[in-house]
mmCIF file of C-alpha atoms in Angstrom:
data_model
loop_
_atom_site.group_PDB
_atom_site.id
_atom_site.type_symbol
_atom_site.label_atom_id
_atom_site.label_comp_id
_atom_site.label_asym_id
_atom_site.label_seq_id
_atom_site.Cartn_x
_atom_site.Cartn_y
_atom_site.Cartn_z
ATOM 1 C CA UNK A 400 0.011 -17.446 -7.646
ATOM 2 C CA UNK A 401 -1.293 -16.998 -4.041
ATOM 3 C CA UNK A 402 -4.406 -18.162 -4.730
ATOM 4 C CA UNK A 403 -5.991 -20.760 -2.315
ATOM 5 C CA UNK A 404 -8.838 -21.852 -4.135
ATOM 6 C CA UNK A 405 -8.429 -25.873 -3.326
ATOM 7 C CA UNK A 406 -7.480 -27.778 -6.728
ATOM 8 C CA UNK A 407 -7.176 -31.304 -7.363
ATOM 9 C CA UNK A 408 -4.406 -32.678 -8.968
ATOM 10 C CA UNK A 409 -4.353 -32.953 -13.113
ATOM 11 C CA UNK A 410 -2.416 -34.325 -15.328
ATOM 12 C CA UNK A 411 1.144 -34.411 -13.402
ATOM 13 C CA UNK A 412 0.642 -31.080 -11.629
ATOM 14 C CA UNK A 413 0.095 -32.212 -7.930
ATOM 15 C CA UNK A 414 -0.615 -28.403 -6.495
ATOM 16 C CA UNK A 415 -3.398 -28.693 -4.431
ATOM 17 C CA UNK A 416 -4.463 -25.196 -4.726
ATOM 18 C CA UNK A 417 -4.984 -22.928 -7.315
ATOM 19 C CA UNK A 418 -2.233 -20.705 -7.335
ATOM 20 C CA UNK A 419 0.335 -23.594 -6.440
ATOM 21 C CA UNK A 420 -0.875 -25.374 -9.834
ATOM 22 C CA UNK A 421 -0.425 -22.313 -11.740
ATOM 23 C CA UNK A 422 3.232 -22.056 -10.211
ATOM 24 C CA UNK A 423 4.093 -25.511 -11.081
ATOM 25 C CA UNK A 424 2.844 -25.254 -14.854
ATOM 26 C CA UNK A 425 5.695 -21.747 -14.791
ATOM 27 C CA UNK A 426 8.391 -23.813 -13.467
ATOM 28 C CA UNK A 427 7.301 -26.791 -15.656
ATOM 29 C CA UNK A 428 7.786 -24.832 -19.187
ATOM 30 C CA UNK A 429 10.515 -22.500 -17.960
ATOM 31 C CA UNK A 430 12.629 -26.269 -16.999
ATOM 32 C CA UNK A 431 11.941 -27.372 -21.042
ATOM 33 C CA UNK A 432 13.306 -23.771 -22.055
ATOM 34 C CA UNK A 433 16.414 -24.173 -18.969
ATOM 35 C CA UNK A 434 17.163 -27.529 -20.671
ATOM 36 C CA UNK A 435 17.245 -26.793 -24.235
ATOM 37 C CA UNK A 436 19.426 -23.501 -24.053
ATOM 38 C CA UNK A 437 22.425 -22.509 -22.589
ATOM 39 C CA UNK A 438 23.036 -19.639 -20.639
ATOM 40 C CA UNK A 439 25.793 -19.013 -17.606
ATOM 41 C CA UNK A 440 23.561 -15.679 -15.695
ATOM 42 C CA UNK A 441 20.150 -17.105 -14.452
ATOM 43 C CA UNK A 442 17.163 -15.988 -16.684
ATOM 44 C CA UNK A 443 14.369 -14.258 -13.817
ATOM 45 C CA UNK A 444 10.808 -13.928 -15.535
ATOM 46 C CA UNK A 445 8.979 -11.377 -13.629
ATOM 47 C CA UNK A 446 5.262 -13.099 -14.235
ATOM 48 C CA UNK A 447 1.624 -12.152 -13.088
ATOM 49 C CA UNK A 448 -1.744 -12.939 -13.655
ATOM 50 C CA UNK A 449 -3.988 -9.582 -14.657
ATOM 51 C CA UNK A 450 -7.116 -8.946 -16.640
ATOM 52 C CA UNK A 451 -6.409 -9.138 -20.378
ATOM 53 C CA UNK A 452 -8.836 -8.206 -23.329
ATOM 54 C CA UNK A 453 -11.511 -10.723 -24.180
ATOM 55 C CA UNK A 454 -15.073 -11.152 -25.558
ATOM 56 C CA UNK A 455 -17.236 -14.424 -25.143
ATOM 57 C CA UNK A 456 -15.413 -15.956 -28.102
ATOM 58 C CA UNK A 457 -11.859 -14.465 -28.160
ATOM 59 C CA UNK A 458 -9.107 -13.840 -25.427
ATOM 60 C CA UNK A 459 -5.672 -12.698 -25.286
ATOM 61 C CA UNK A 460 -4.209 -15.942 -23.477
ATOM 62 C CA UNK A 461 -0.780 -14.003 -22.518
ATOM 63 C CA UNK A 462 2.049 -11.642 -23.457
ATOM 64 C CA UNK A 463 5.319 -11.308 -22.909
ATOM 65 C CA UNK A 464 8.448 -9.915 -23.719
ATOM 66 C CA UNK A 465 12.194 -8.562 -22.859
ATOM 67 C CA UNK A 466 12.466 -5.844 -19.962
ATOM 68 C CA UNK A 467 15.477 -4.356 -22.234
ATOM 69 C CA UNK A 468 17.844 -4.713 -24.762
ATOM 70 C CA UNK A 469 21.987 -4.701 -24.798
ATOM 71 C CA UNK A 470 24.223 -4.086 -27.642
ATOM 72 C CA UNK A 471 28.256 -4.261 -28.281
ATOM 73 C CA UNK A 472 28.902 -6.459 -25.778
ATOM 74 C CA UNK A 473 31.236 -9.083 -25.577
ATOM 75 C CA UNK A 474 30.448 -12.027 -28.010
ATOM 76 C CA UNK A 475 28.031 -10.332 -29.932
ATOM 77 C CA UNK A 476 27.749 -11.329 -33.509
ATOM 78 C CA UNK A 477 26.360 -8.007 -34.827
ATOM 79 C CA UNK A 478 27.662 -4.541 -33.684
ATOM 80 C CA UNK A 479 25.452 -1.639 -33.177
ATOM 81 C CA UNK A 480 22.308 -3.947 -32.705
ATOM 82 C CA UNK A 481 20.558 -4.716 -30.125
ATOM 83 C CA UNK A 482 19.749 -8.060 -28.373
ATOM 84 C CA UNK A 483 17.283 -8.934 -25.620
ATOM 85 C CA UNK A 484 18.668 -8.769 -22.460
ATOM 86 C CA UNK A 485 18.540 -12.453 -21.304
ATOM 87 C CA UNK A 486 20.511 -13.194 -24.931
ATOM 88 C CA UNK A 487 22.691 -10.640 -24.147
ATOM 89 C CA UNK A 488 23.616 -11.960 -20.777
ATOM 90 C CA UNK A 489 23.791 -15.702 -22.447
ATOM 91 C CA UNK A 490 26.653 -14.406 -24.912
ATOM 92 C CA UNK A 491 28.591 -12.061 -22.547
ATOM 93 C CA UNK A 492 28.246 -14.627 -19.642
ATOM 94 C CA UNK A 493 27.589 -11.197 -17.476
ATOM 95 C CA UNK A 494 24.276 -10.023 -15.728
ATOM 96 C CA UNK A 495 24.937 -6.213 -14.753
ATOM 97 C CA UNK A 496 21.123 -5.790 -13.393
ATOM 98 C CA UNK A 497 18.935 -7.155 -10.470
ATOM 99 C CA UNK A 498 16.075 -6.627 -12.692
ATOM 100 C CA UNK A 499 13.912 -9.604 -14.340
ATOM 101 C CA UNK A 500 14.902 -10.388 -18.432
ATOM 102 C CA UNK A 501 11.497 -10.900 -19.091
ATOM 103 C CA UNK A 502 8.222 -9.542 -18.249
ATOM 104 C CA UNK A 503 4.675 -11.799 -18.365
ATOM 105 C CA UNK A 504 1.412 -11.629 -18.109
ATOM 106 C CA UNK A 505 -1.411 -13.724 -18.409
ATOM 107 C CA UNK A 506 -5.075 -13.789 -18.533
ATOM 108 C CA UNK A 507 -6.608 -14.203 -14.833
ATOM 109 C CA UNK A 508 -10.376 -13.915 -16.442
ATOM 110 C CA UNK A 509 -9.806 -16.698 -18.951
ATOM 111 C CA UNK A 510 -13.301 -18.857 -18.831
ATOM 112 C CA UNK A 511 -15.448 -16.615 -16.812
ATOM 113 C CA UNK A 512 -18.570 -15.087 -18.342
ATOM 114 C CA UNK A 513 -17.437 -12.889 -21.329
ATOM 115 C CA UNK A 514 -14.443 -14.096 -21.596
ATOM 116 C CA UNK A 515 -13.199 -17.327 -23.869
ATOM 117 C CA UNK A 516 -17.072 -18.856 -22.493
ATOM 118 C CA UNK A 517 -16.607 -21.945 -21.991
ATOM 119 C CA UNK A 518 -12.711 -22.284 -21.516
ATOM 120 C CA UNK A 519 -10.572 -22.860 -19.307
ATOM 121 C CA UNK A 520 -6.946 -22.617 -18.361
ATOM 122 C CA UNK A 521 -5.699 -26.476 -18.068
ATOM 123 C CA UNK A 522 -2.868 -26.889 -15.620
ATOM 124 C CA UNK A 523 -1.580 -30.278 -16.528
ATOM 125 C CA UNK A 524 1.849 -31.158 -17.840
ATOM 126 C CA UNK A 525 0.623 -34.056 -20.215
ATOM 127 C CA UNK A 526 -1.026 -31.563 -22.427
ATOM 128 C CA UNK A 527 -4.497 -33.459 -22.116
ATOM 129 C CA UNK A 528 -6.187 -29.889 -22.380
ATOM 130 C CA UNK A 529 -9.304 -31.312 -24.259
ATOM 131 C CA UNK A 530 -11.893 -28.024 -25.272
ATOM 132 C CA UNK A 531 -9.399 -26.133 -22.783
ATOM 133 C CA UNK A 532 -6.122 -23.930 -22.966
ATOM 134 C CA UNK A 533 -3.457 -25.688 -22.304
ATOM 135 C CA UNK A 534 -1.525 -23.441 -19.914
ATOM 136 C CA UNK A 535 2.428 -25.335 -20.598
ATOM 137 C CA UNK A 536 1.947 -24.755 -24.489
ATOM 138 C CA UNK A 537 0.811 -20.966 -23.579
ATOM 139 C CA UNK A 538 3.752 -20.124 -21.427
ATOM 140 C CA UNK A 539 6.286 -21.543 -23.936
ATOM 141 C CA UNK A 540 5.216 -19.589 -26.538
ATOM 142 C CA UNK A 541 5.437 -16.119 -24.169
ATOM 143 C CA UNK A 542 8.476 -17.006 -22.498
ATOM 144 C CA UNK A 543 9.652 -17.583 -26.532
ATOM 145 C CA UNK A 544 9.270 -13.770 -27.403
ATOM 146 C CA UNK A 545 10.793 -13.177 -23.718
ATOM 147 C CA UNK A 546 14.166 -14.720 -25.033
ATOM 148 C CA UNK A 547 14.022 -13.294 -28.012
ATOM 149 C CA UNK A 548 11.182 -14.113 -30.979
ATOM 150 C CA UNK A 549 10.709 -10.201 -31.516
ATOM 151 C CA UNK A 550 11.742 -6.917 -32.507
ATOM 152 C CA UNK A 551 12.242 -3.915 -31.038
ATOM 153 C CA UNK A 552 11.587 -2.214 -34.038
ATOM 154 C CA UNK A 553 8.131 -0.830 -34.519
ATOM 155 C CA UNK A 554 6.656 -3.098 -36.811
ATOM 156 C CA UNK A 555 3.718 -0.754 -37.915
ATOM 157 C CA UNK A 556 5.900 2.164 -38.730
ATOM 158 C CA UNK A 557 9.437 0.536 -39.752
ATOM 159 C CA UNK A 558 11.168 2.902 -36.923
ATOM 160 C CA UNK A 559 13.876 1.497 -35.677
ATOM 161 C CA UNK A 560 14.414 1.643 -31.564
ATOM 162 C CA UNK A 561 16.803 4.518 -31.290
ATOM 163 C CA UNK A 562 17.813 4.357 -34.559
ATOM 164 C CA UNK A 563 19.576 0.882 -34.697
ATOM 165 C CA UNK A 564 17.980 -2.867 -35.840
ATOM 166 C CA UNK A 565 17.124 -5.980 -33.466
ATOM 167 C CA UNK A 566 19.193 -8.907 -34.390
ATOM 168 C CA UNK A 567 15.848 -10.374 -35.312
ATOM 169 C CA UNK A 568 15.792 -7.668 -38.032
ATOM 170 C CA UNK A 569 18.769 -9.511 -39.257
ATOM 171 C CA UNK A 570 16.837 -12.053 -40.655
ATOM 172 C CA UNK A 571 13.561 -10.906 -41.865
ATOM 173 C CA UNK A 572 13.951 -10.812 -45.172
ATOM 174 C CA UNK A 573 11.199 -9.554 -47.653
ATOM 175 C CA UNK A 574 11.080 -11.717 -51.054
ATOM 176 C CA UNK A 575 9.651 -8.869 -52.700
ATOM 177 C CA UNK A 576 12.891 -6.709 -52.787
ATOM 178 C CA UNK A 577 15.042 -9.442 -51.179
ATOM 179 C CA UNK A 578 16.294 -7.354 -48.216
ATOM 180 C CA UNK A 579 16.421 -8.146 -44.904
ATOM 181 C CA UNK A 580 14.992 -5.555 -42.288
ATOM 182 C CA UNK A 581 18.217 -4.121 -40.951
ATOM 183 C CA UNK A 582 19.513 -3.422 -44.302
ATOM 184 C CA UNK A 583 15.859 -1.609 -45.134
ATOM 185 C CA UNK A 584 14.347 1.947 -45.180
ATOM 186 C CA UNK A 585 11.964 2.861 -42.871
ATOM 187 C CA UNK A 586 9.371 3.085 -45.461
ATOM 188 C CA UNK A 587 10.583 -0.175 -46.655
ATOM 189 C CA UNK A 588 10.144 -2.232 -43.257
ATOM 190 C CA UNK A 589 6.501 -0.670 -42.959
ATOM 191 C CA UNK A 590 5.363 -1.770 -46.576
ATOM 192 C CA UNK A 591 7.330 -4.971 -45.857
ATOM 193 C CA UNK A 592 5.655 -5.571 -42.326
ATOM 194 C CA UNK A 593 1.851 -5.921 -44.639
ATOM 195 C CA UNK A 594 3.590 -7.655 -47.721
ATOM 196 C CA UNK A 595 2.371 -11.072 -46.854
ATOM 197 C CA UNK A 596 3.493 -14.214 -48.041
ATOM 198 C CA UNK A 597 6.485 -12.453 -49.066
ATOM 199 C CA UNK A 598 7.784 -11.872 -45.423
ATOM 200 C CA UNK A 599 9.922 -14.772 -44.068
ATOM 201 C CA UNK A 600 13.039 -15.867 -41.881
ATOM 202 C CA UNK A 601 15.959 -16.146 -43.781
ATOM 203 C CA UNK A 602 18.020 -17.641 -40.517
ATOM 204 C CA UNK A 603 20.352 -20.748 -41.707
ATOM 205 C CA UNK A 604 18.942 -22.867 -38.822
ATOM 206 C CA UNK A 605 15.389 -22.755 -39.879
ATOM 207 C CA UNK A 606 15.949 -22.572 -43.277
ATOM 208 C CA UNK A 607 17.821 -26.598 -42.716
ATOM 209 C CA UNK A 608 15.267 -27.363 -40.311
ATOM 210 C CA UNK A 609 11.943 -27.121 -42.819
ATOM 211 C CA UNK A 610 12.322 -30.148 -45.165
ATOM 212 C CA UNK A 611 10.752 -33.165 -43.315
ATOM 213 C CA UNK A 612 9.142 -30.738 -41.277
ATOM 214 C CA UNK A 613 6.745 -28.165 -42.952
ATOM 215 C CA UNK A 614 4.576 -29.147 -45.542
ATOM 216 C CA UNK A 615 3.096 -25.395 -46.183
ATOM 217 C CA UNK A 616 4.272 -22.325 -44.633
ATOM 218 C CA UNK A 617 8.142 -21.261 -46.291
ATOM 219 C CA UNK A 618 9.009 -20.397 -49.337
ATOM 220 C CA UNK A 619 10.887 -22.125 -52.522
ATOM 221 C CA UNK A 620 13.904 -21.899 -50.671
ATOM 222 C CA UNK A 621 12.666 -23.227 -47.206
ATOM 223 C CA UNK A 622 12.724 -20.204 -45.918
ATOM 224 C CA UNK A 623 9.388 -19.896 -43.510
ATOM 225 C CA UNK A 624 6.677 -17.077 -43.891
ATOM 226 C CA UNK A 625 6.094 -14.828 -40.864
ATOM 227 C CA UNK A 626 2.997 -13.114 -40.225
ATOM 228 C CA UNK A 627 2.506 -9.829 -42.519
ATOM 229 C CA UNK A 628 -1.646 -9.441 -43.431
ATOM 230 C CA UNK A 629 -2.779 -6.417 -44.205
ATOM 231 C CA UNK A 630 -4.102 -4.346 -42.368
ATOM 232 C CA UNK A 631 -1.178 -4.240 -39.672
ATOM 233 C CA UNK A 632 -2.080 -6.674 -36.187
ATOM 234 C CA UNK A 633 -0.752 -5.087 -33.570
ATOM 235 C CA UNK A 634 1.282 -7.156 -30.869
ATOM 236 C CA UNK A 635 0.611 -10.109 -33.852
ATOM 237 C CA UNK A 636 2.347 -8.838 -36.883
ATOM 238 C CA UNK A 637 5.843 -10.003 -37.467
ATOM 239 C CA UNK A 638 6.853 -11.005 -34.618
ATOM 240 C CA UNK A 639 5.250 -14.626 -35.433
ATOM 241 C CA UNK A 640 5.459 -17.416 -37.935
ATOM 242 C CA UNK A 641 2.455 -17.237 -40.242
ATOM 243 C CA UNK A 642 -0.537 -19.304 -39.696
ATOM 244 C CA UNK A 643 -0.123 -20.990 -42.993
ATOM 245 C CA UNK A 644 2.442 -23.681 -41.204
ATOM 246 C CA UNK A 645 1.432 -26.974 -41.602
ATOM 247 C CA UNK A 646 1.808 -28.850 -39.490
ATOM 248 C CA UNK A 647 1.001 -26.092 -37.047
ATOM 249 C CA UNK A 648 3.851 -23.616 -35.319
ATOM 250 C CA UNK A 649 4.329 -22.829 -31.377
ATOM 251 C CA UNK A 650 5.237 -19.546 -32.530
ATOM 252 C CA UNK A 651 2.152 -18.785 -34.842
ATOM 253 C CA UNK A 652 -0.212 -15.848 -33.460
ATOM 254 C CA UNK A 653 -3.353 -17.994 -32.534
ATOM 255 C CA UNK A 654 -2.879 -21.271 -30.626
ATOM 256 C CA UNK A 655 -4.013 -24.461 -31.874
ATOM 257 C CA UNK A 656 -5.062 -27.775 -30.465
ATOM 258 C CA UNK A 657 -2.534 -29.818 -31.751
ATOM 259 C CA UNK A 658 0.568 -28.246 -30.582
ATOM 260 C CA UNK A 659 2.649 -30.261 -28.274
ATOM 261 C CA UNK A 660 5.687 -29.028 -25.617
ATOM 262 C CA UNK A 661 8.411 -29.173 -28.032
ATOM 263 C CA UNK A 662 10.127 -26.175 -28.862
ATOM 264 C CA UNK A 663 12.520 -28.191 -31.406
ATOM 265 C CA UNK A 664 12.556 -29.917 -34.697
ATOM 266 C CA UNK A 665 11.158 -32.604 -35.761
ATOM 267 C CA UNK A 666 8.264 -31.154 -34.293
ATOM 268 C CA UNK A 667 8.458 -27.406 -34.103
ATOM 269 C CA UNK A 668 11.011 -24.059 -35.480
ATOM 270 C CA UNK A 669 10.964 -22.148 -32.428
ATOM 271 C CA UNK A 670 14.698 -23.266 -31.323
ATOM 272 C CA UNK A 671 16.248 -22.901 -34.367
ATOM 273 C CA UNK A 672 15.256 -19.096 -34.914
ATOM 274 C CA UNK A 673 16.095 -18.620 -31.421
ATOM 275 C CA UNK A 674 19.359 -20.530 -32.495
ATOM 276 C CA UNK A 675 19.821 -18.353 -35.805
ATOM 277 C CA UNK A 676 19.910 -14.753 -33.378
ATOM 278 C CA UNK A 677 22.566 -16.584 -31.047
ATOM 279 C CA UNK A 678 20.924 -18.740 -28.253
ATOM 280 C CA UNK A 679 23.023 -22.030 -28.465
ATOM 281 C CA UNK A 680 21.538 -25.561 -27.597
ATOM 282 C CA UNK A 681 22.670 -27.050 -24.147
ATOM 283 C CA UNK A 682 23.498 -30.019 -25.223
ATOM 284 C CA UNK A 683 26.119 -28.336 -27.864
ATOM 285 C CA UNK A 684 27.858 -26.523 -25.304
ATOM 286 C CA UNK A 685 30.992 -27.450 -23.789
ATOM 287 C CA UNK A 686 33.028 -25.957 -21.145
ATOM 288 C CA UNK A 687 35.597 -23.442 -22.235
ATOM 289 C CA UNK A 688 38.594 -25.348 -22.774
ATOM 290 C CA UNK A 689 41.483 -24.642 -20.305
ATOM 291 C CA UNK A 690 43.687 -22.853 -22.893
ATOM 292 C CA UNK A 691 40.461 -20.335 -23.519
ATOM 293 C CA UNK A 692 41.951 -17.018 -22.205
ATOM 294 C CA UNK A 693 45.178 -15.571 -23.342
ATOM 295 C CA UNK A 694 46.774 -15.646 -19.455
ATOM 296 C CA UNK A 695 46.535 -19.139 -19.814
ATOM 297 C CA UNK A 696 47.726 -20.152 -23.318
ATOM 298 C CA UNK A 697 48.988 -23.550 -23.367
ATOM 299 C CA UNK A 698 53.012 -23.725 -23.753
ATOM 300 C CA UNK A 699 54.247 -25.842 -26.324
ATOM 301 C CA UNK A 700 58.229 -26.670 -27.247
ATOM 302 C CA UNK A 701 60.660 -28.076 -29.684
ATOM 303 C CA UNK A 702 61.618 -27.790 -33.421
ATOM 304 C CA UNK A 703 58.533 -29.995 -34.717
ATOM 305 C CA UNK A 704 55.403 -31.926 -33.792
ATOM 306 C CA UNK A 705 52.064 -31.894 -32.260
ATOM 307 C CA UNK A 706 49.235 -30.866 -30.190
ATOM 308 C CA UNK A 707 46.007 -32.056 -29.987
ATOM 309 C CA UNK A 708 43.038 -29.211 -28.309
ATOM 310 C CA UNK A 709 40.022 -28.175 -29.181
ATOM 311 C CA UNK A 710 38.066 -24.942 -29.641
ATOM 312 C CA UNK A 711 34.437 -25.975 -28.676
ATOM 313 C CA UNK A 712 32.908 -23.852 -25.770
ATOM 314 C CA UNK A 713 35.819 -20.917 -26.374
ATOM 315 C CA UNK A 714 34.956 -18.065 -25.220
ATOM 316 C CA UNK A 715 35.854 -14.125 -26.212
ATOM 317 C CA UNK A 716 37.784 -12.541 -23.057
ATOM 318 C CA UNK A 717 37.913 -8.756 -22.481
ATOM 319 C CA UNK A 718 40.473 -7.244 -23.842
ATOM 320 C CA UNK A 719 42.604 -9.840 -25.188
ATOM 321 C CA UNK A 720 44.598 -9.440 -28.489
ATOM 322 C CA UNK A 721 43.287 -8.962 -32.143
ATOM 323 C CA UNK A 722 44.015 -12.022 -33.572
ATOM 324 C CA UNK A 723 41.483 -11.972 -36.370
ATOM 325 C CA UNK A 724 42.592 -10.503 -40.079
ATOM 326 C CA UNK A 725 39.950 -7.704 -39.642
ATOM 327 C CA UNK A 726 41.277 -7.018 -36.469
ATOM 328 C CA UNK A 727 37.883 -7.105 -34.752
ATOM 329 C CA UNK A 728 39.747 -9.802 -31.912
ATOM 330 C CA UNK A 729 36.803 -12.143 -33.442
ATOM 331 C CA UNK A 730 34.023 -13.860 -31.109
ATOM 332 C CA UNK A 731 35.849 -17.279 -29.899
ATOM 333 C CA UNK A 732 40.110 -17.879 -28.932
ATOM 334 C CA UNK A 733 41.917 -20.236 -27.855
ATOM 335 C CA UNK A 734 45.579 -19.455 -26.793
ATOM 336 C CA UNK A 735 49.197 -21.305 -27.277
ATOM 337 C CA UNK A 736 52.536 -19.874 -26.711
ATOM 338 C CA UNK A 737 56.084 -21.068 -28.342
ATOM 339 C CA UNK A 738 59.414 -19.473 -27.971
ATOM 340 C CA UNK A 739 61.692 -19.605 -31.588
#
């Protein structure tokens, strides 16, 4: 990023150095991911540029992923699961930590000799990469498994992280014994994790989002594949769509030339699995209404009649009432009060 190699301007990015092009292509994709989700604590992406494995014909472009994980906090749908961090902070509306949410890196060696020959990174924002690697489409896709498209479980082994499931486990089902990861063996997850074409999501918002949309790459009930060949792909398996998608997937493990800077349907899945562990769209979220928190509840008087409110953007407080017929206090209140 402090690179002062002088750059002329491409495709929308008007840096006129090396490292200020790069810059602007980060704060390019992480504005598409600020505008399409919703979250109250800022999400800080600690990102670098190192040396990454590559041969003349082969590179790893990038990787990325959450600095931590949080579980049974307030608003979570699961108990006793973990969440990335930044997902975690999105549903509690709390940020106890300094630290970044998500870590990055990316491949500074990308087009020199012996590395991707012939390639190079393309810094534009109108995703006119040609032969080259368009940069945009590359960070979406890392700053994807940075919010949240992975598990902390190993994925080889079927080990869970410290003995409890990712809310992505939640919904990786396995056709072949039609379980979903949390719900699994650990022997189970590891045959399941090399059981492709049987591996898929099983999240309601993907599963609506296929028809119209994929013409290859779910199953009879629309639920997409995810990437399970055997043998095991470390840093691949899993924790991606499959490459059978047609048309092709943000979130598959190779890029392709065709992808675009969408992150939603009609053109790509990537929001709504993001959607299915808990992220919620920006432009479905509405301020907590002012009767949200039981301090506040909304006084209302006389032997009959009516009120009119509404419950969208409600919010969970800390230690408010049960209310719920489980008793759990459920994940969204709003409050009224009436004397008899």
């Amino acid at each position: 990023f402090n690179d002062n190699t002088p750059v002329a301007p491409v495709g929308g990015n008007n840096g006129t150095t090396l490292g200020q092009q790069r810059l602007n292509a980060f704060q390019f994709a992480a504005n598409i991911w600020g505008a399409t989700l919703n979250s109250g604590p800022t999400i800080n992406i600690r990102a670098s540029w190192e040396a990454l494995g590559c041969t003349s014909t082969t590179a790893t472009l990038g990787s990325a992923a959450p600095t931590t994980a949080r579980q049974n906090f307030p608003n979570a749908q699961f108990i006793n699961t973990w969440y990335p961090v930044a997902l975690a902070n999105a549903l509690s509306g709390t940020d106890g930590s300094v630290n970044p949410e998500i870590r990055a890196r990316f491949n500074v060696n990308l087009g020199n000799t012996g590395c991707l020959d012939g390639r190079h990174w393309y810094y534009g924002f109108d995703n006119n990469h040609g032969s080259n690697v368009d940069l945009v489409t590359v960070l979406l896709h890392e700053f994807a498994h940075g919010l949240g498209f992975t598990t902390f479980t190993d994925e080889e082994t079927g080990e869970l992280a410290q003995g409890f499931p990712s809310v992505f486990d939640k919904f990786l089902r396995d056709d072949s014994t039609g379980k979903v990861w949390s719900d699994m063996t650990t022997a189970e997850r590891a045959a399941s994790s090399i059981n492709s074409g049987n591996l898929v999501w099983a999240g309601p918002q993907v599963v609506a989002s296929v028809p119209g949309l994929l013409v290859a790459g779910a199953d009879s009930s629309n639920r997409v594949l995810m990437y399970a060949p055997n043998p095991f792909e470390g840093g691949s398996s899993v924790s991606h769509y499959d490459r059978s998608a047609s048309p092709n997937l943000l979130m598959e493990p190779n890029i392709s030339s065709n992808l675009t800077h969408n992150v939603a349907p009609p053109s790509d899945l990537t929001l709504p699995l993001l959607r299915d562990m808990g992220w919620n769209s920006a432009v479905a979220t509405a301020s907590p209404p002012p009767n949200d928190n039981f301090a506040a509840a909304q006084v209302i008087s006389g032997c009959s009649g009516s009120v009119n409110g509404t419950n969208a953007g409600a919010t969970r407080e800390a230690g408010e009432p049960n209310h719920s017929p489980d008793g759990n206090g459920g994940s969204r209140s709003i409050w009224y009060q009436w004397q008899s």
